[in-house]
Amino acid sequence: MKLTELLARRKYALSFEVFPPKTDTAYESVRVATEQIARLHPAFMSVTYGAGGGTSAYTLEMADMIRRRYGVPSLAHLTCVSSTRETVQARIRDFAAAGIENIMALRGDIPADRMQEDRGRWAYRHAVELVREIREIDPEMCIGGACYPEVHPESADQKEDIRYLREKVEAGCSFLTTQMFFDNNLLYNFLYKLREAGVTVPVIAGIMPITNANQVERAIKLSGSFMPQRFKSLVNTFGRQPEAMKQAGIAYAVDQIIDLYANGITHVHVYSMNKPDVAEQIQSRLSAILGTDV
Ligand code: FAD
């Protein structure tokens, strides 16, 4: 199913993200975690591409498995910045041939050792070029793009970031998913500015449940997210007690999600990091809202 159809239903929905295994030997444990998350019947599941150290070759396999074997709509991520045009075109064709209907078109992070290169020679410099490539190869593909409520770290300011985001949507993105954020007001302000700039496609809110203290530093480094005092206090108080931290982190994420639903955001995507227990606990705490009560 195309995600545009799913998003048009405007019912409260929850989806989960998994990342592919880093090594062949890790494949089975990732497959089992993926299956357990799929058994929760989320609205859809996304599979990252190379992010988190995952192997990009597995993205297609996992997205295909989620859709065919478990009957859950899937979204396959694809990045372009470190790849040749031939590789990217071949991947798009492989996705289309396998029946994948949804691709998240991403630039990818620029590796530190390539930051000083002459970018004019790269096959792809920005995600918008990948969006155009996908559109050309498969006009039917449903394409998503990333967006940043707290501004992408490389952008001069939010105005510039939103101007390029609009270009990405005009090139063919039918929906956007946000970077993680820990203060919902940042998203509400961002959405207001997006709509003002004429960007009207559905925006899926990305929520990262922080379930251990080490994750906090990594999350900030990755996303540059602002940590509200309420969240910092929680980490300071429970960070050294793993089970208490996990419980508090899940409660914080659930609280964020309920506030989002209550303020008109119908779709939330959880960066569930291959953790079925976390996905299950979040979903069960929202069961009456989502209508998944049994
Ligand atoms: P772009 O849209 O290209 O934007 C990057 C920067 O360039 C921004 O500052 C933007 O304002 C600017 N820009 C855009 N277009 C232009 C232009 N035409 N001219 C000048 N400047 C421009 N990474 C992975 O490796 N694998 C994944 O699976 C993955 N999944 C992600 C999912 C989500 C929802 C998000 C939010 C991020 C994900 N990432 C993933 C990380 C992502 O690759 C990085 O954040 C990357 O730095 C930017 O990717 P982008 O697609 O947003 O790039």
PDB file of C-alpha atoms and ligand atoms in Angstrom, residues 17 47-52 77-79 104-110 125-129 132 145-148 151-157 160-165 167-168 176-180 206 222 269 271, ligand 1:
ATOM      1  CA  GLU A  17      11.467   1.869  12.227  1.00  0.00           C
ATOM      2  CA  VAL A  47      13.809   0.139   7.035  1.00  0.00           C
ATOM      3  CA  THR A  48      16.825   2.443   7.139  1.00  0.00           C
ATOM      4  CA  TYR A  49      19.559   2.396   4.535  1.00  0.00           C
ATOM      5  CA  GLY A  50      23.052   2.100   5.905  1.00  0.00           C
ATOM      6  CA  ALA A  51      22.160   4.261   8.943  1.00  0.00           C
ATOM      7  CA  GLY A  52      23.196   2.960  12.356  1.00  0.00           C
ATOM      8  CA  HIS A  77      15.013   4.191   2.792  1.00  0.00           C
ATOM      9  CA  LEU A  78      17.568   5.067   0.130  1.00  0.00           C
ATOM     10  CA  THR A  79      20.527   7.451   0.390  1.00  0.00           C
ATOM     11  CA  MET A 104      12.223   7.537   1.679  1.00  0.00           C
ATOM     12  CA  ALA A 105      14.608   9.598  -0.471  1.00  0.00           C
ATOM     13  CA  LEU A 106      17.562  10.808   1.580  1.00  0.00           C
ATOM     14  CA  ARG A 107      20.853  12.445   0.942  1.00  0.00           C
ATOM     15  CA  GLY A 108      22.658  10.626   3.759  1.00  0.00           C
ATOM     16  CA  ASP A 109      25.266  12.118   6.057  1.00  0.00           C
ATOM     17  CA  ILE A 110      28.482  13.208   4.393  1.00  0.00           C
ATOM     18  CA  ARG A 125      24.646  16.582  -3.681  1.00  0.00           C
ATOM     19  CA  HIS A 126      21.132  16.776  -2.254  1.00  0.00           C
ATOM     20  CA  ALA A 127      18.113  14.553  -1.704  1.00  0.00           C
ATOM     21  CA  VAL A 128      16.086  16.590  -4.212  1.00  0.00           C
ATOM     22  CA  GLU A 129      18.218  15.079  -7.021  1.00  0.00           C
ATOM     23  CA  ARG A 132      13.841  13.541  -9.315  1.00  0.00           C
ATOM     24  CA  GLY A 145      11.560  13.100   2.421  1.00  0.00           C
ATOM     25  CA  ALA A 146      13.212  14.072   5.703  1.00  0.00           C
ATOM     26  CA  CYS A 147      12.555  17.372   7.480  1.00  0.00           C
ATOM     27  CA  TYR A 148      14.010  19.084  10.516  1.00  0.00           C
ATOM     28  CA  VAL A 151      16.760  23.045  11.305  1.00  0.00           C
ATOM     29  CA  HIS A 152      19.258  20.789   9.534  1.00  0.00           C
ATOM     30  CA  PRO A 153      22.742  21.393  11.031  1.00  0.00           C
ATOM     31  CA  GLU A 154      24.126  22.459   7.619  1.00  0.00           C
ATOM     32  CA  SER A 155      21.460  25.096   6.992  1.00  0.00           C
ATOM     33  CA  ALA A 156      22.150  28.792   7.541  1.00  0.00           C
ATOM     34  CA  ASP A 157      18.672  29.262   9.027  1.00  0.00           C
ATOM     35  CA  GLU A 160      16.648  28.528   3.912  1.00  0.00           C
ATOM     36  CA  ASP A 161      15.950  24.988   5.172  1.00  0.00           C
ATOM     37  CA  ILE A 162      12.225  25.342   4.420  1.00  0.00           C
ATOM     38  CA  ARG A 163      12.931  26.841   0.983  1.00  0.00           C
ATOM     39  CA  TYR A 164      14.920  23.718   0.026  1.00  0.00           C
ATOM     40  CA  LEU A 165      12.313  21.482   1.635  1.00  0.00           C
ATOM     41  CA  GLU A 167      11.866  22.317  -3.605  1.00  0.00           C
ATOM     42  CA  LYS A 168      12.033  18.666  -2.487  1.00  0.00           C
ATOM     43  CA  LEU A 176       7.703  14.205   5.060  1.00  0.00           C
ATOM     44  CA  THR A 177       8.992  12.565   8.230  1.00  0.00           C
ATOM     45  CA  THR A 178      10.649  14.657  10.908  1.00  0.00           C
ATOM     46  CA  GLN A 179      13.922  14.235  12.666  1.00  0.00           C
ATOM     47  CA  MET A 180      13.438  13.274  16.333  1.00  0.00           C
ATOM     48  CA  GLY A 206       9.352  11.146  14.361  1.00  0.00           C
ATOM     49  CA  LEU A 222      23.075  12.802  15.620  1.00  0.00           C
ATOM     50  CA  HIS A 269       6.685   7.247  13.550  1.00  0.00           C
ATOM     51  CA  TYR A 271      12.437   5.213  15.985  1.00  0.00           C
TER      52      TYR A 271
HETATM   53  P1  FAD B   1      18.809  17.190   1.969  1.00  0.00           P
HETATM   54  O1  FAD B   1      17.367  17.306   1.726  1.00  0.00           O
HETATM   55  O2  FAD B   1      19.714  17.183   0.803  1.00  0.00           O
HETATM   56  O3  FAD B   1      19.226  18.382   2.967  1.00  0.00           O
HETATM   57  C1  FAD B   1      20.529  18.441   3.532  1.00  0.00           C
HETATM   58  C2  FAD B   1      20.948  19.903   3.695  1.00  0.00           C
HETATM   59  O4  FAD B   1      21.123  20.511   2.396  1.00  0.00           O
HETATM   60  C3  FAD B   1      19.923  20.793   4.424  1.00  0.00           C
HETATM   61  O5  FAD B   1      20.633  21.751   5.148  1.00  0.00           O
HETATM   62  C4  FAD B   1      19.139  21.420   3.281  1.00  0.00           C
HETATM   63  O6  FAD B   1      18.541  22.658   3.660  1.00  0.00           O
HETATM   64  C5  FAD B   1      20.231  21.624   2.248  1.00  0.00           C
HETATM   65  N1  FAD B   1      19.745  21.569   0.859  1.00  0.00           N
HETATM   66  C6  FAD B   1      18.771  20.782   0.354  1.00  0.00           C
HETATM   67  N2  FAD B   1      18.627  20.973  -0.965  1.00  0.00           N
HETATM   68  C7  FAD B   1      19.548  21.916  -1.324  1.00  0.00           C
HETATM   69  C8  FAD B   1      19.917  22.522  -2.560  1.00  0.00           C
HETATM   70  N3  FAD B   1      19.276  22.230  -3.685  1.00  0.00           N
HETATM   71  N4  FAD B   1      20.935  23.430  -2.533  1.00  0.00           N
HETATM   72  C9  FAD B   1      21.572  23.751  -1.394  1.00  0.00           C
HETATM   73  N5  FAD B   1      21.264  23.204  -0.192  1.00  0.00           N
HETATM   74  C10 FAD B   1      20.270  22.291  -0.156  1.00  0.00           C
HETATM   75  N6  FAD B   1      20.575   8.627   6.951  1.00  0.00           N
HETATM   76  C11 FAD B   1      20.982   7.436   6.455  1.00  0.00           C
HETATM   77  O7  FAD B   1      22.177   7.285   6.142  1.00  0.00           O
HETATM   78  N7  FAD B   1      20.116   6.377   6.263  1.00  0.00           N
HETATM   79  C12 FAD B   1      18.799   6.484   6.584  1.00  0.00           C
HETATM   80  O8  FAD B   1      18.044   5.526   6.399  1.00  0.00           O
HETATM   81  C13 FAD B   1      18.318   7.724   7.128  1.00  0.00           C
HETATM   82  N8  FAD B   1      17.012   7.893   7.446  1.00  0.00           N
HETATM   83  C14 FAD B   1      16.568   9.119   7.894  1.00  0.00           C
HETATM   84  C15 FAD B   1      15.185   9.299   8.150  1.00  0.00           C
HETATM   85  C16 FAD B   1      14.722  10.524   8.615  1.00  0.00           C
HETATM   86  C17 FAD B   1      13.243  10.712   8.861  1.00  0.00           C
HETATM   87  C18 FAD B   1      15.639  11.600   8.856  1.00  0.00           C
HETATM   88  C19 FAD B   1      15.150  12.915   9.394  1.00  0.00           C
HETATM   89  C20 FAD B   1      16.990  11.431   8.603  1.00  0.00           C
HETATM   90  C21 FAD B   1      17.474  10.194   8.101  1.00  0.00           C
HETATM   91  N9  FAD B   1      18.829  10.003   7.802  1.00  0.00           N
HETATM   92  C22 FAD B   1      19.268   8.790   7.309  1.00  0.00           C
HETATM   93  C23 FAD B   1      19.808  11.075   8.038  1.00  0.00           C
HETATM   94  C24 FAD B   1      19.938  12.003   6.796  1.00  0.00           C
HETATM   95  O9  FAD B   1      20.555  11.278   5.760  1.00  0.00           O
HETATM   96  C25 FAD B   1      20.772  13.207   7.213  1.00  0.00           C
HETATM   97  O10 FAD B   1      20.041  14.019   8.097  1.00  0.00           O
HETATM   98  C26 FAD B   1      21.388  14.042   6.082  1.00  0.00           C
HETATM   99  O11 FAD B   1      22.352  14.921   6.664  1.00  0.00           O
HETATM  100  C27 FAD B   1      20.409  14.907   5.310  1.00  0.00           C
HETATM  101  O12 FAD B   1      19.574  14.165   4.526  1.00  0.00           O
HETATM  102  P2  FAD B   1      18.353  14.879   3.727  1.00  0.00           P
HETATM  103  O13 FAD B   1      17.753  13.839   2.903  1.00  0.00           O
HETATM  104  O14 FAD B   1      17.509  15.640   4.656  1.00  0.00           O
HETATM  105  O15 FAD B   1      19.195  15.900   2.802  1.00  0.00           O
END
